[in-house]
Amino acid sequence: MLDISAWFNDLLSGNLIFTPTTMGYYWTGLVTTTQLVFLSLVIGLVLAVPLAIMRSSRRKWISLPVYAYTYVFRGTPLLIQLYIIYYGVVFFDGIQESFLWPIFREAFYPALIAFTLNTAAYTTEIFRGAIKATSKGEIEAARAYGMSQSLMMRRIIIPSAFRRALPAYGNEVIFMLHASAIASVVTLMDLTGAARYVYSRFYTPFEPFLFVAAIYLCLTFAILFFFRFLEKKLLAHLKPQTP
């Protein structure tokens, strides 16, 4: 391990911009970006499944509140949502004296809340469309077997909808990765924040931002590869059969 560290320091010794110190900032930014995107996507997906079921309900008093939520969060910029949550929470009476203040005074958690609510709104509509696209034949066959609505939803509709929604959800994951670049505006040291810090020290815009763009590009290709693998496994039955 010491040999690797020494080799790395020697490699960067003649460079004024990509030094062990600045690479440490990039690593911190990569970890922060990965944590923020991963947690927001996981929590958003957990929220989106029941919300999509509610959104698909024929009862207006169930579907309309979910529709209003998705309409607002999909119809307004994520940056505005982040500003409102990050800067607006301090105006609630008693929040600074409550047990929630240690959470909300850190930039990471307001950003996580904003990202989660935003991706949950988009994912809800993705899954709602996939649920609505369920074949009537599948539903009729499930009813013929005597399945209840909840059992049919759990065994037939949701698994089938998940497979149909997979390509669109893959695009949503990539969108959230790219949108996470705005997290630096609330003082988070993410990848973009690390690039801005290096730029502020050396006044060289090309090297730090191109380096961060390359990291985002690698992460995007990794996500694309992962979802293509899932699609190949889960949607293999849709491929045309060769005679």
JSON list of C-alpha atoms in Angstrom, two decimals:
[
{"chain": "A", "resi": 1, "resn": "MET", "atom": "CA", "xyz": [0.00, 0.00, 0.00]},
{"chain": "A", "resi": 2, "resn": "LEU", "atom": "CA", "xyz": [2.86, 2.39, 0.80]},
{"chain": "A", "resi": 3, "resn": "ASP", "atom": "CA", "xyz": [4.48, 1.62, -2.55]},
{"chain": "A", "resi": 4, "resn": "ILE", "atom": "CA", "xyz": [1.26, 2.50, -4.38]},
{"chain": "A", "resi": 5, "resn": "SER", "atom": "CA", "xyz": [0.94, 5.75, -2.41]},
{"chain": "A", "resi": 6, "resn": "ALA", "atom": "CA", "xyz": [4.55, 6.68, -3.18]},
{"chain": "A", "resi": 7, "resn": "TRP", "atom": "CA", "xyz": [4.05, 5.89, -6.88]},
{"chain": "A", "resi": 8, "resn": "PHE", "atom": "CA", "xyz": [0.92, 8.02, -6.95]},
{"chain": "A", "resi": 9, "resn": "ASN", "atom": "CA", "xyz": [2.68, 10.96, -5.30]},
{"chain": "A", "resi": 10, "resn": "ASP", "atom": "CA", "xyz": [5.60, 10.68, -7.74]},
{"chain": "A", "resi": 11, "resn": "LEU", "atom": "CA", "xyz": [3.18, 10.60, -10.66]},
{"chain": "A", "resi": 12, "resn": "LEU", "atom": "CA", "xyz": [1.51, 13.83, -9.59]},
{"chain": "A", "resi": 13, "resn": "SER", "atom": "CA", "xyz": [4.60, 15.59, -8.25]},
{"chain": "A", "resi": 14, "resn": "GLY", "atom": "CA", "xyz": [5.23, 17.61, -11.39]},
{"chain": "A", "resi": 15, "resn": "ASN", "atom": "CA", "xyz": [1.61, 18.71, -11.82]},
{"chain": "A", "resi": 16, "resn": "LEU", "atom": "CA", "xyz": [0.29, 21.89, -10.20]},
{"chain": "A", "resi": 17, "resn": "ILE", "atom": "CA", "xyz": [-3.41, 21.11, -10.67]},
{"chain": "A", "resi": 18, "resn": "PHE", "atom": "CA", "xyz": [-3.75, 17.34, -10.26]},
{"chain": "A", "resi": 19, "resn": "THR", "atom": "CA", "xyz": [-1.93, 16.98, -6.95]},
{"chain": "A", "resi": 20, "resn": "PRO", "atom": "CA", "xyz": [-2.59, 14.43, -4.18]},
{"chain": "A", "resi": 21, "resn": "THR", "atom": "CA", "xyz": [-4.50, 17.18, -2.34]},
{"chain": "A", "resi": 22, "resn": "THR", "atom": "CA", "xyz": [-6.78, 18.06, -5.25]},
{"chain": "A", "resi": 23, "resn": "MET", "atom": "CA", "xyz": [-7.30, 14.40, -6.09]},
{"chain": "A", "resi": 24, "resn": "GLY", "atom": "CA", "xyz": [-8.46, 13.98, -2.51]},
{"chain": "A", "resi": 25, "resn": "TYR", "atom": "CA", "xyz": [-11.10, 16.65, -3.15]},
{"chain": "A", "resi": 26, "resn": "TYR", "atom": "CA", "xyz": [-12.21, 14.83, -6.28]},
{"chain": "A", "resi": 27, "resn": "TRP", "atom": "CA", "xyz": [-12.46, 11.57, -4.33]},
{"chain": "A", "resi": 28, "resn": "THR", "atom": "CA", "xyz": [-14.54, 13.27, -1.62]},
{"chain": "A", "resi": 29, "resn": "GLY", "atom": "CA", "xyz": [-16.77, 14.73, -4.32]},
{"chain": "A", "resi": 30, "resn": "LEU", "atom": "CA", "xyz": [-17.18, 11.34, -5.99]},
{"chain": "A", "resi": 31, "resn": "VAL", "atom": "CA", "xyz": [-18.17, 9.71, -2.68]},
{"chain": "A", "resi": 32, "resn": "THR", "atom": "CA", "xyz": [-20.65, 12.50, -1.90]},
{"chain": "A", "resi": 33, "resn": "THR", "atom": "CA", "xyz": [-22.20, 12.38, -5.37]},
{"chain": "A", "resi": 34, "resn": "THR", "atom": "CA", "xyz": [-22.51, 8.59, -5.28]},
{"chain": "A", "resi": 35, "resn": "GLN", "atom": "CA", "xyz": [-24.08, 8.59, -1.82]},
{"chain": "A", "resi": 36, "resn": "LEU", "atom": "CA", "xyz": [-26.52, 11.37, -2.68]},
{"chain": "A", "resi": 37, "resn": "VAL", "atom": "CA", "xyz": [-27.67, 9.83, -5.96]},
{"chain": "A", "resi": 38, "resn": "PHE", "atom": "CA", "xyz": [-27.83, 6.26, -4.64]},
{"chain": "A", "resi": 39, "resn": "LEU", "atom": "CA", "xyz": [-29.80, 7.12, -1.49]},
{"chain": "A", "resi": 40, "resn": "SER", "atom": "CA", "xyz": [-32.23, 9.42, -3.30]},
{"chain": "A", "resi": 41, "resn": "LEU", "atom": "CA", "xyz": [-32.90, 6.77, -5.97]},
{"chain": "A", "resi": 42, "resn": "VAL", "atom": "CA", "xyz": [-33.44, 3.97, -3.45]},
{"chain": "A", "resi": 43, "resn": "ILE", "atom": "CA", "xyz": [-35.74, 6.00, -1.20]},
{"chain": "A", "resi": 44, "resn": "GLY", "atom": "CA", "xyz": [-37.51, 7.50, -4.22]},
{"chain": "A", "resi": 45, "resn": "LEU", "atom": "CA", "xyz": [-38.13, 4.03, -5.68]},
{"chain": "A", "resi": 46, "resn": "VAL", "atom": "CA", "xyz": [-39.53, 2.78, -2.38]},
{"chain": "A", "resi": 47, "resn": "LEU", "atom": "CA", "xyz": [-41.90, 5.77, -2.28]},
{"chain": "A", "resi": 48, "resn": "ALA", "atom": "CA", "xyz": [-42.81, 5.60, -5.96]},
{"chain": "A", "resi": 49, "resn": "VAL", "atom": "CA", "xyz": [-44.22, 2.06, -6.01]},
{"chain": "A", "resi": 50, "resn": "PRO", "atom": "CA", "xyz": [-47.12, 2.67, -3.57]},
{"chain": "A", "resi": 51, "resn": "LEU", "atom": "CA", "xyz": [-47.63, 6.16, -5.01]},
{"chain": "A", "resi": 52, "resn": "ALA", "atom": "CA", "xyz": [-47.91, 4.69, -8.52]},
{"chain": "A", "resi": 53, "resn": "ILE", "atom": "CA", "xyz": [-50.53, 2.24, -7.28]},
{"chain": "A", "resi": 54, "resn": "MET", "atom": "CA", "xyz": [-52.44, 5.11, -5.67]},
{"chain": "A", "resi": 55, "resn": "ARG", "atom": "CA", "xyz": [-52.06, 7.19, -8.83]},
{"chain": "A", "resi": 56, "resn": "SER", "atom": "CA", "xyz": [-53.60, 4.36, -10.84]},
{"chain": "A", "resi": 57, "resn": "SER", "atom": "CA", "xyz": [-56.62, 4.13, -8.57]},
{"chain": "A", "resi": 58, "resn": "ARG", "atom": "CA", "xyz": [-60.02, 5.00, -9.98]},
{"chain": "A", "resi": 59, "resn": "ARG", "atom": "CA", "xyz": [-60.95, 6.72, -6.72]},
{"chain": "A", "resi": 60, "resn": "LYS", "atom": "CA", "xyz": [-60.29, 10.43, -7.19]},
{"chain": "A", "resi": 61, "resn": "TRP", "atom": "CA", "xyz": [-59.67, 11.09, -3.51]},
{"chain": "A", "resi": 62, "resn": "ILE", "atom": "CA", "xyz": [-56.75, 8.66, -3.71]},
{"chain": "A", "resi": 63, "resn": "SER", "atom": "CA", "xyz": [-55.30, 9.53, -7.12]},
{"chain": "A", "resi": 64, "resn": "LEU", "atom": "CA", "xyz": [-55.70, 13.33, -7.10]},
{"chain": "A", "resi": 65, "resn": "PRO", "atom": "CA", "xyz": [-53.30, 14.11, -4.18]},
{"chain": "A", "resi": 66, "resn": "VAL", "atom": "CA", "xyz": [-50.63, 11.97, -5.84]},
{"chain": "A", "resi": 67, "resn": "TYR", "atom": "CA", "xyz": [-51.31, 13.68, -9.17]},
{"chain": "A", "resi": 68, "resn": "ALA", "atom": "CA", "xyz": [-50.90, 17.09, -7.53]},
{"chain": "A", "resi": 69, "resn": "TYR", "atom": "CA", "xyz": [-47.60, 16.02, -5.96]},
{"chain": "A", "resi": 70, "resn": "THR", "atom": "CA", "xyz": [-46.15, 14.68, -9.22]},
{"chain": "A", "resi": 71, "resn": "TYR", "atom": "CA", "xyz": [-47.45, 17.69, -11.16]},
{"chain": "A", "resi": 72, "resn": "VAL", "atom": "CA", "xyz": [-45.73, 20.16, -8.84]},
{"chain": "A", "resi": 73, "resn": "PHE", "atom": "CA", "xyz": [-42.39, 18.35, -8.59]},
{"chain": "A", "resi": 74, "resn": "ARG", "atom": "CA", "xyz": [-42.21, 17.52, -12.29]},
{"chain": "A", "resi": 75, "resn": "GLY", "atom": "CA", "xyz": [-43.36, 20.98, -13.31]},
{"chain": "A", "resi": 76, "resn": "THR", "atom": "CA", "xyz": [-40.82, 22.99, -11.32]},
{"chain": "A", "resi": 77, "resn": "PRO", "atom": "CA", "xyz": [-37.01, 23.03, -11.61]},
{"chain": "A", "resi": 78, "resn": "LEU", "atom": "CA", "xyz": [-35.08, 20.82, -9.24]},
{"chain": "A", "resi": 79, "resn": "LEU", "atom": "CA", "xyz": [-32.81, 23.76, -8.40]},
{"chain": "A", "resi": 80, "resn": "ILE", "atom": "CA", "xyz": [-35.79, 25.77, -7.11]},
{"chain": "A", "resi": 81, "resn": "GLN", "atom": "CA", "xyz": [-36.94, 22.81, -5.02]},
{"chain": "A", "resi": 82, "resn": "LEU", "atom": "CA", "xyz": [-33.44, 22.50, -3.56]},
{"chain": "A", "resi": 83, "resn": "TYR", "atom": "CA", "xyz": [-33.33, 26.20, -2.69]},
{"chain": "A", "resi": 84, "resn": "ILE", "atom": "CA", "xyz": [-36.75, 26.10, -1.03]},
{"chain": "A", "resi": 85, "resn": "ILE", "atom": "CA", "xyz": [-35.92, 23.10, 1.12]},
{"chain": "A", "resi": 86, "resn": "TYR", "atom": "CA", "xyz": [-32.38, 24.20, 2.01]},
{"chain": "A", "resi": 87, "resn": "TYR", "atom": "CA", "xyz": [-33.06, 27.88, 2.69]},
{"chain": "A", "resi": 88, "resn": "GLY", "atom": "CA", "xyz": [-36.74, 27.73, 3.62]},
{"chain": "A", "resi": 89, "resn": "VAL", "atom": "CA", "xyz": [-36.58, 25.18, 6.43]},
{"chain": "A", "resi": 90, "resn": "VAL", "atom": "CA", "xyz": [-35.05, 27.71, 8.86]},
{"chain": "A", "resi": 91, "resn": "PHE", "atom": "CA", "xyz": [-38.20, 29.85, 8.69]},
{"chain": "A", "resi": 92, "resn": "PHE", "atom": "CA", "xyz": [-40.32, 27.19, 10.39]},
{"chain": "A", "resi": 93, "resn": "ASP", "atom": "CA", "xyz": [-40.94, 28.19, 13.98]},
{"chain": "A", "resi": 94, "resn": "GLY", "atom": "CA", "xyz": [-39.04, 26.09, 16.49]},
{"chain": "A", "resi": 95, "resn": "ILE", "atom": "CA", "xyz": [-37.11, 24.07, 13.92]},
{"chain": "A", "resi": 96, "resn": "GLN", "atom": "CA", "xyz": [-33.74, 25.26, 15.27]},
{"chain": "A", "resi": 97, "resn": "GLU", "atom": "CA", "xyz": [-34.69, 24.13, 18.78]},
{"chain": "A", "resi": 98, "resn": "SER", "atom": "CA", "xyz": [-36.05, 20.75, 17.67]},
{"chain": "A", "resi": 99, "resn": "PHE", "atom": "CA", "xyz": [-34.28, 17.44, 17.29]},
{"chain": "A", "resi": 100, "resn": "LEU", "atom": "CA", "xyz": [-34.45, 17.88, 13.50]},
{"chain": "A", "resi": 101, "resn": "TRP", "atom": "CA", "xyz": [-32.06, 20.84, 13.41]},
{"chain": "A", "resi": 102, "resn": "PRO", "atom": "CA", "xyz": [-28.84, 18.75, 13.54]},
{"chain": "A", "resi": 103, "resn": "ILE", "atom": "CA", "xyz": [-30.12, 17.06, 10.38]},
{"chain": "A", "resi": 104, "resn": "PHE", "atom": "CA", "xyz": [-31.34, 20.11, 8.45]},
{"chain": "A", "resi": 105, "resn": "ARG", "atom": "CA", "xyz": [-28.36, 22.30, 9.22]},
{"chain": "A", "resi": 106, "resn": "GLU", "atom": "CA", "xyz": [-26.17, 19.93, 7.19]},
{"chain": "A", "resi": 107, "resn": "ALA", "atom": "CA", "xyz": [-26.43, 20.57, 3.45]},
{"chain": "A", "resi": 108, "resn": "PHE", "atom": "CA", "xyz": [-26.47, 16.87, 2.57]},
{"chain": "A", "resi": 109, "resn": "TYR", "atom": "CA", "xyz": [-29.89, 16.08, 4.05]},
{"chain": "A", "resi": 110, "resn": "PRO", "atom": "CA", "xyz": [-31.89, 18.95, 2.49]},
{"chain": "A", "resi": 111, "resn": "ALA", "atom": "CA", "xyz": [-30.30, 18.00, -0.84]},
{"chain": "A", "resi": 112, "resn": "LEU", "atom": "CA", "xyz": [-31.24, 14.36, -0.24]},
{"chain": "A", "resi": 113, "resn": "ILE", "atom": "CA", "xyz": [-34.84, 15.33, 0.53]},
{"chain": "A", "resi": 114, "resn": "ALA", "atom": "CA", "xyz": [-35.11, 17.51, -2.59]},
{"chain": "A", "resi": 115, "resn": "PHE", "atom": "CA", "xyz": [-33.59, 14.86, -4.84]},
{"chain": "A", "resi": 116, "resn": "THR", "atom": "CA", "xyz": [-35.73, 12.11, -3.33]},
{"chain": "A", "resi": 117, "resn": "LEU", "atom": "CA", "xyz": [-39.00, 13.99, -3.75]},
{"chain": "A", "resi": 118, "resn": "ASN", "atom": "CA", "xyz": [-38.09, 14.91, -7.31]},
{"chain": "A", "resi": 119, "resn": "THR", "atom": "CA", "xyz": [-37.08, 11.44, -8.47]},
{"chain": "A", "resi": 120, "resn": "ALA", "atom": "CA", "xyz": [-40.05, 9.88, -6.64]},
{"chain": "A", "resi": 121, "resn": "ALA", "atom": "CA", "xyz": [-42.40, 12.11, -8.64]},
{"chain": "A", "resi": 122, "resn": "TYR", "atom": "CA", "xyz": [-40.87, 11.10, -11.98]},
{"chain": "A", "resi": 123, "resn": "THR", "atom": "CA", "xyz": [-40.62, 7.43, -11.02]},
{"chain": "A", "resi": 124, "resn": "THR", "atom": "CA", "xyz": [-44.25, 7.44, -9.87]},
{"chain": "A", "resi": 125, "resn": "GLU", "atom": "CA", "xyz": [-45.40, 8.51, -13.32]},
{"chain": "A", "resi": 126, "resn": "ILE", "atom": "CA", "xyz": [-43.08, 6.01, -15.00]},
{"chain": "A", "resi": 127, "resn": "PHE", "atom": "CA", "xyz": [-44.53, 3.13, -12.99]},
{"chain": "A", "resi": 128, "resn": "ARG", "atom": "CA", "xyz": [-48.07, 4.46, -13.28]},
{"chain": "A", "resi": 129, "resn": "GLY", "atom": "CA", "xyz": [-47.77, 4.33, -17.06]},
{"chain": "A", "resi": 130, "resn": "ALA", "atom": "CA", "xyz": [-46.32, 0.82, -16.87]},
{"chain": "A", "resi": 131, "resn": "ILE", "atom": "CA", "xyz": [-49.17, -0.31, -14.60]},
{"chain": "A", "resi": 132, "resn": "LYS", "atom": "CA", "xyz": [-51.76, 1.15, -16.97]},
{"chain": "A", "resi": 133, "resn": "ALA", "atom": "CA", "xyz": [-50.10, -0.70, -19.86]},
{"chain": "A", "resi": 134, "resn": "THR", "atom": "CA", "xyz": [-50.66, -4.09, -18.24]},
{"chain": "A", "resi": 135, "resn": "SER", "atom": "CA", "xyz": [-52.35, -6.44, -20.67]},
{"chain": "A", "resi": 136, "resn": "LYS", "atom": "CA", "xyz": [-56.03, -7.02, -20.00]},
{"chain": "A", "resi": 137, "resn": "GLY", "atom": "CA", "xyz": [-55.44, -10.68, -20.72]},
{"chain": "A", "resi": 138, "resn": "GLU", "atom": "CA", "xyz": [-53.06, -10.97, -17.77]},
{"chain": "A", "resi": 139, "resn": "ILE", "atom": "CA", "xyz": [-55.57, -9.31, -15.47]},
{"chain": "A", "resi": 140, "resn": "GLU", "atom": "CA", "xyz": [-58.45, -11.48, -16.68]},
{"chain": "A", "resi": 141, "resn": "ALA", "atom": "CA", "xyz": [-56.33, -14.62, -16.26]},
{"chain": "A", "resi": 142, "resn": "ALA", "atom": "CA", "xyz": [-55.44, -13.60, -12.71]},
{"chain": "A", "resi": 143, "resn": "ARG", "atom": "CA", "xyz": [-59.09, -12.99, -11.89]},
{"chain": "A", "resi": 144, "resn": "ALA", "atom": "CA", "xyz": [-60.00, -16.35, -13.41]},
{"chain": "A", "resi": 145, "resn": "TYR", "atom": "CA", "xyz": [-57.61, -17.95, -10.92]},
{"chain": "A", "resi": 146, "resn": "GLY", "atom": "CA", "xyz": [-59.48, -16.22, -8.13]},
{"chain": "A", "resi": 147, "resn": "MET", "atom": "CA", "xyz": [-56.73, -13.77, -7.16]},
{"chain": "A", "resi": 148, "resn": "SER", "atom": "CA", "xyz": [-57.66, -10.81, -5.01]},
{"chain": "A", "resi": 149, "resn": "GLN", "atom": "CA", "xyz": [-56.78, -7.28, -6.12]},
{"chain": "A", "resi": 150, "resn": "SER", "atom": "CA", "xyz": [-53.82, -7.07, -3.74]},
{"chain": "A", "resi": 151, "resn": "LEU", "atom": "CA", "xyz": [-52.50, -10.51, -4.71]},
{"chain": "A", "resi": 152, "resn": "MET", "atom": "CA", "xyz": [-52.91, -9.72, -8.40]},
{"chain": "A", "resi": 153, "resn": "MET", "atom": "CA", "xyz": [-51.06, -6.43, -7.90]},
{"chain": "A", "resi": 154, "resn": "ARG", "atom": "CA", "xyz": [-48.22, -8.15, -6.07]},
{"chain": "A", "resi": 155, "resn": "ARG", "atom": "CA", "xyz": [-47.77, -11.19, -8.31]},
{"chain": "A", "resi": 156, "resn": "ILE", "atom": "CA", "xyz": [-48.87, -10.04, -11.76]},
{"chain": "A", "resi": 157, "resn": "ILE", "atom": "CA", "xyz": [-49.12, -6.29, -12.26]},
{"chain": "A", "resi": 158, "resn": "ILE", "atom": "CA", "xyz": [-46.08, -4.95, -10.35]},
{"chain": "A", "resi": 159, "resn": "PRO", "atom": "CA", "xyz": [-43.52, -7.49, -11.70]},
{"chain": "A", "resi": 160, "resn": "SER", "atom": "CA", "xyz": [-44.84, -7.00, -15.25]},
{"chain": "A", "resi": 161, "resn": "ALA", "atom": "CA", "xyz": [-44.86, -3.21, -14.87]},
{"chain": "A", "resi": 162, "resn": "PHE", "atom": "CA", "xyz": [-41.33, -3.21, -13.51]},
{"chain": "A", "resi": 163, "resn": "ARG", "atom": "CA", "xyz": [-40.03, -4.95, -16.64]},
{"chain": "A", "resi": 164, "resn": "ARG", "atom": "CA", "xyz": [-41.83, -2.50, -18.91]},
{"chain": "A", "resi": 165, "resn": "ALA", "atom": "CA", "xyz": [-40.64, 0.52, -16.91]},
{"chain": "A", "resi": 166, "resn": "LEU", "atom": "CA", "xyz": [-36.99, -0.56, -16.83]},
{"chain": "A", "resi": 167, "resn": "PRO", "atom": "CA", "xyz": [-35.76, 1.39, -19.92]},
{"chain": "A", "resi": 168, "resn": "ALA", "atom": "CA", "xyz": [-37.50, 4.60, -18.83]},
{"chain": "A", "resi": 169, "resn": "TYR", "atom": "CA", "xyz": [-36.29, 4.18, -15.26]},
{"chain": "A", "resi": 170, "resn": "GLY", "atom": "CA", "xyz": [-32.73, 3.76, -16.50]},
{"chain": "A", "resi": 171, "resn": "ASN", "atom": "CA", "xyz": [-33.03, 7.18, -18.14]},
{"chain": "A", "resi": 172, "resn": "GLU", "atom": "CA", "xyz": [-34.31, 8.60, -14.84]},
{"chain": "A", "resi": 173, "resn": "VAL", "atom": "CA", "xyz": [-31.26, 7.24, -13.00]},
{"chain": "A", "resi": 174, "resn": "ILE", "atom": "CA", "xyz": [-28.94, 8.93, -15.51]},
{"chain": "A", "resi": 175, "resn": "PHE", "atom": "CA", "xyz": [-30.96, 12.13, -15.22]},
{"chain": "A", "resi": 176, "resn": "MET", "atom": "CA", "xyz": [-30.54, 12.12, -11.44]},
{"chain": "A", "resi": 177, "resn": "LEU", "atom": "CA", "xyz": [-26.82, 11.55, -11.76]},
{"chain": "A", "resi": 178, "resn": "HIS", "atom": "CA", "xyz": [-26.48, 14.58, -14.04]},
{"chain": "A", "resi": 179, "resn": "ALA", "atom": "CA", "xyz": [-28.88, 16.67, -11.94]},
{"chain": "A", "resi": 180, "resn": "SER", "atom": "CA", "xyz": [-26.78, 16.00, -8.84]},
{"chain": "A", "resi": 181, "resn": "ALA", "atom": "CA", "xyz": [-24.28, 18.53, -10.22]},
{"chain": "A", "resi": 182, "resn": "ILE", "atom": "CA", "xyz": [-26.45, 21.32, -8.77]},
{"chain": "A", "resi": 183, "resn": "ALA", "atom": "CA", "xyz": [-25.85, 20.07, -5.22]},
{"chain": "A", "resi": 184, "resn": "SER", "atom": "CA", "xyz": [-22.72, 22.19, -5.02]},
{"chain": "A", "resi": 185, "resn": "VAL", "atom": "CA", "xyz": [-24.83, 25.38, -4.92]},
{"chain": "A", "resi": 186, "resn": "VAL", "atom": "CA", "xyz": [-25.78, 24.55, -1.31]},
{"chain": "A", "resi": 187, "resn": "THR", "atom": "CA", "xyz": [-22.12, 24.14, -0.26]},
{"chain": "A", "resi": 188, "resn": "LEU", "atom": "CA", "xyz": [-21.92, 20.38, -0.81]},
{"chain": "A", "resi": 189, "resn": "MET", "atom": "CA", "xyz": [-18.49, 19.17, -1.87]},
{"chain": "A", "resi": 190, "resn": "ASP", "atom": "CA", "xyz": [-19.70, 16.93, -4.68]},
{"chain": "A", "resi": 191, "resn": "LEU", "atom": "CA", "xyz": [-17.86, 16.38, -7.97]},
{"chain": "A", "resi": 192, "resn": "THR", "atom": "CA", "xyz": [-18.87, 19.75, -9.37]},
{"chain": "A", "resi": 193, "resn": "GLY", "atom": "CA", "xyz": [-18.05, 21.42, -6.07]},
{"chain": "A", "resi": 194, "resn": "ALA", "atom": "CA", "xyz": [-14.58, 19.87, -6.14]},
{"chain": "A", "resi": 195, "resn": "ALA", "atom": "CA", "xyz": [-14.02, 21.17, -9.67]},
{"chain": "A", "resi": 196, "resn": "ARG", "atom": "CA", "xyz": [-15.17, 24.65, -8.64]},
{"chain": "A", "resi": 197, "resn": "TYR", "atom": "CA", "xyz": [-12.81, 24.58, -5.68]},
{"chain": "A", "resi": 198, "resn": "VAL", "atom": "CA", "xyz": [-9.83, 23.63, -7.85]},
{"chain": "A", "resi": 199, "resn": "TYR", "atom": "CA", "xyz": [-10.81, 26.30, -10.36]},
{"chain": "A", "resi": 200, "resn": "SER", "atom": "CA", "xyz": [-10.99, 28.94, -7.62]},
{"chain": "A", "resi": 201, "resn": "ARG", "atom": "CA", "xyz": [-7.44, 28.08, -6.56]},
{"chain": "A", "resi": 202, "resn": "PHE", "atom": "CA", "xyz": [-5.72, 27.81, -9.94]},
{"chain": "A", "resi": 203, "resn": "TYR", "atom": "CA", "xyz": [-8.08, 29.75, -12.29]},
{"chain": "A", "resi": 204, "resn": "THR", "atom": "CA", "xyz": [-7.93, 27.00, -14.88]},
{"chain": "A", "resi": 205, "resn": "PRO", "atom": "CA", "xyz": [-11.47, 26.11, -15.96]},
{"chain": "A", "resi": 206, "resn": "PHE", "atom": "CA", "xyz": [-10.67, 23.43, -18.51]},
{"chain": "A", "resi": 207, "resn": "GLU", "atom": "CA", "xyz": [-8.67, 20.84, -16.57]},
{"chain": "A", "resi": 208, "resn": "PRO", "atom": "CA", "xyz": [-10.87, 20.46, -13.46]},
{"chain": "A", "resi": 209, "resn": "PHE", "atom": "CA", "xyz": [-14.22, 20.61, -15.24]},
{"chain": "A", "resi": 210, "resn": "LEU", "atom": "CA", "xyz": [-13.13, 18.35, -18.09]},
{"chain": "A", "resi": 211, "resn": "PHE", "atom": "CA", "xyz": [-11.82, 15.87, -15.53]},
{"chain": "A", "resi": 212, "resn": "VAL", "atom": "CA", "xyz": [-15.14, 15.91, -13.68]},
{"chain": "A", "resi": 213, "resn": "ALA", "atom": "CA", "xyz": [-17.01, 15.59, -16.98]},
{"chain": "A", "resi": 214, "resn": "ALA", "atom": "CA", "xyz": [-14.95, 12.47, -17.72]},
{"chain": "A", "resi": 215, "resn": "ILE", "atom": "CA", "xyz": [-15.91, 11.02, -14.32]},
{"chain": "A", "resi": 216, "resn": "TYR", "atom": "CA", "xyz": [-19.60, 11.70, -14.99]},
{"chain": "A", "resi": 217, "resn": "LEU", "atom": "CA", "xyz": [-19.21, 10.10, -18.41]},
{"chain": "A", "resi": 218, "resn": "CYS", "atom": "CA", "xyz": [-17.69, 6.95, -16.88]},
{"chain": "A", "resi": 219, "resn": "LEU", "atom": "CA", "xyz": [-20.48, 6.75, -14.30]},
{"chain": "A", "resi": 220, "resn": "THR", "atom": "CA", "xyz": [-23.07, 7.18, -17.05]},
{"chain": "A", "resi": 221, "resn": "PHE", "atom": "CA", "xyz": [-21.58, 4.38, -19.12]},
{"chain": "A", "resi": 222, "resn": "ALA", "atom": "CA", "xyz": [-21.53, 2.13, -16.03]},
{"chain": "A", "resi": 223, "resn": "ILE", "atom": "CA", "xyz": [-25.23, 2.82, -15.42]},
{"chain": "A", "resi": 224, "resn": "LEU", "atom": "CA", "xyz": [-26.06, 2.22, -19.08]},
{"chain": "A", "resi": 225, "resn": "PHE", "atom": "CA", "xyz": [-24.19, -1.08, -19.02]},
{"chain": "A", "resi": 226, "resn": "PHE", "atom": "CA", "xyz": [-26.00, -2.16, -15.84]},
{"chain": "A", "resi": 227, "resn": "PHE", "atom": "CA", "xyz": [-29.46, -1.39, -17.21]},
{"chain": "A", "resi": 228, "resn": "ARG", "atom": "CA", "xyz": [-28.69, -2.97, -20.56]},
{"chain": "A", "resi": 229, "resn": "PHE", "atom": "CA", "xyz": [-27.70, -6.10, -18.66]},
{"chain": "A", "resi": 230, "resn": "LEU", "atom": "CA", "xyz": [-30.96, -6.02, -16.70]},
{"chain": "A", "resi": 231, "resn": "GLU", "atom": "CA", "xyz": [-33.00, -5.47, -19.84]},
{"chain": "A", "resi": 232, "resn": "LYS", "atom": "CA", "xyz": [-31.28, -8.39, -21.55]},
{"chain": "A", "resi": 233, "resn": "LYS", "atom": "CA", "xyz": [-32.10, -10.65, -18.59]},
{"chain": "A", "resi": 234, "resn": "LEU", "atom": "CA", "xyz": [-35.63, -9.46, -17.80]},
{"chain": "A", "resi": 235, "resn": "LEU", "atom": "CA", "xyz": [-36.85, -8.69, -21.33]},
{"chain": "A", "resi": 236, "resn": "ALA", "atom": "CA", "xyz": [-35.33, -11.67, -23.12]},
{"chain": "A", "resi": 237, "resn": "HIS", "atom": "CA", "xyz": [-38.80, -13.03, -23.88]},
{"chain": "A", "resi": 238, "resn": "LEU", "atom": "CA", "xyz": [-39.54, -9.96, -26.02]},
{"chain": "A", "resi": 239, "resn": "LYS", "atom": "CA", "xyz": [-36.65, -10.56, -28.40]},
{"chain": "A", "resi": 240, "resn": "PRO", "atom": "CA", "xyz": [-37.70, -11.84, -31.84]},
{"chain": "A", "resi": 241, "resn": "GLN", "atom": "CA", "xyz": [-37.17, -15.56, -32.08]},
{"chain": "A", "resi": 242, "resn": "THR", "atom": "CA", "xyz": [-35.02, -16.73, -34.95]},
{"chain": "A", "resi": 243, "resn": "PRO", "atom": "CA", "xyz": [-36.44, -19.73, -36.84]}
]
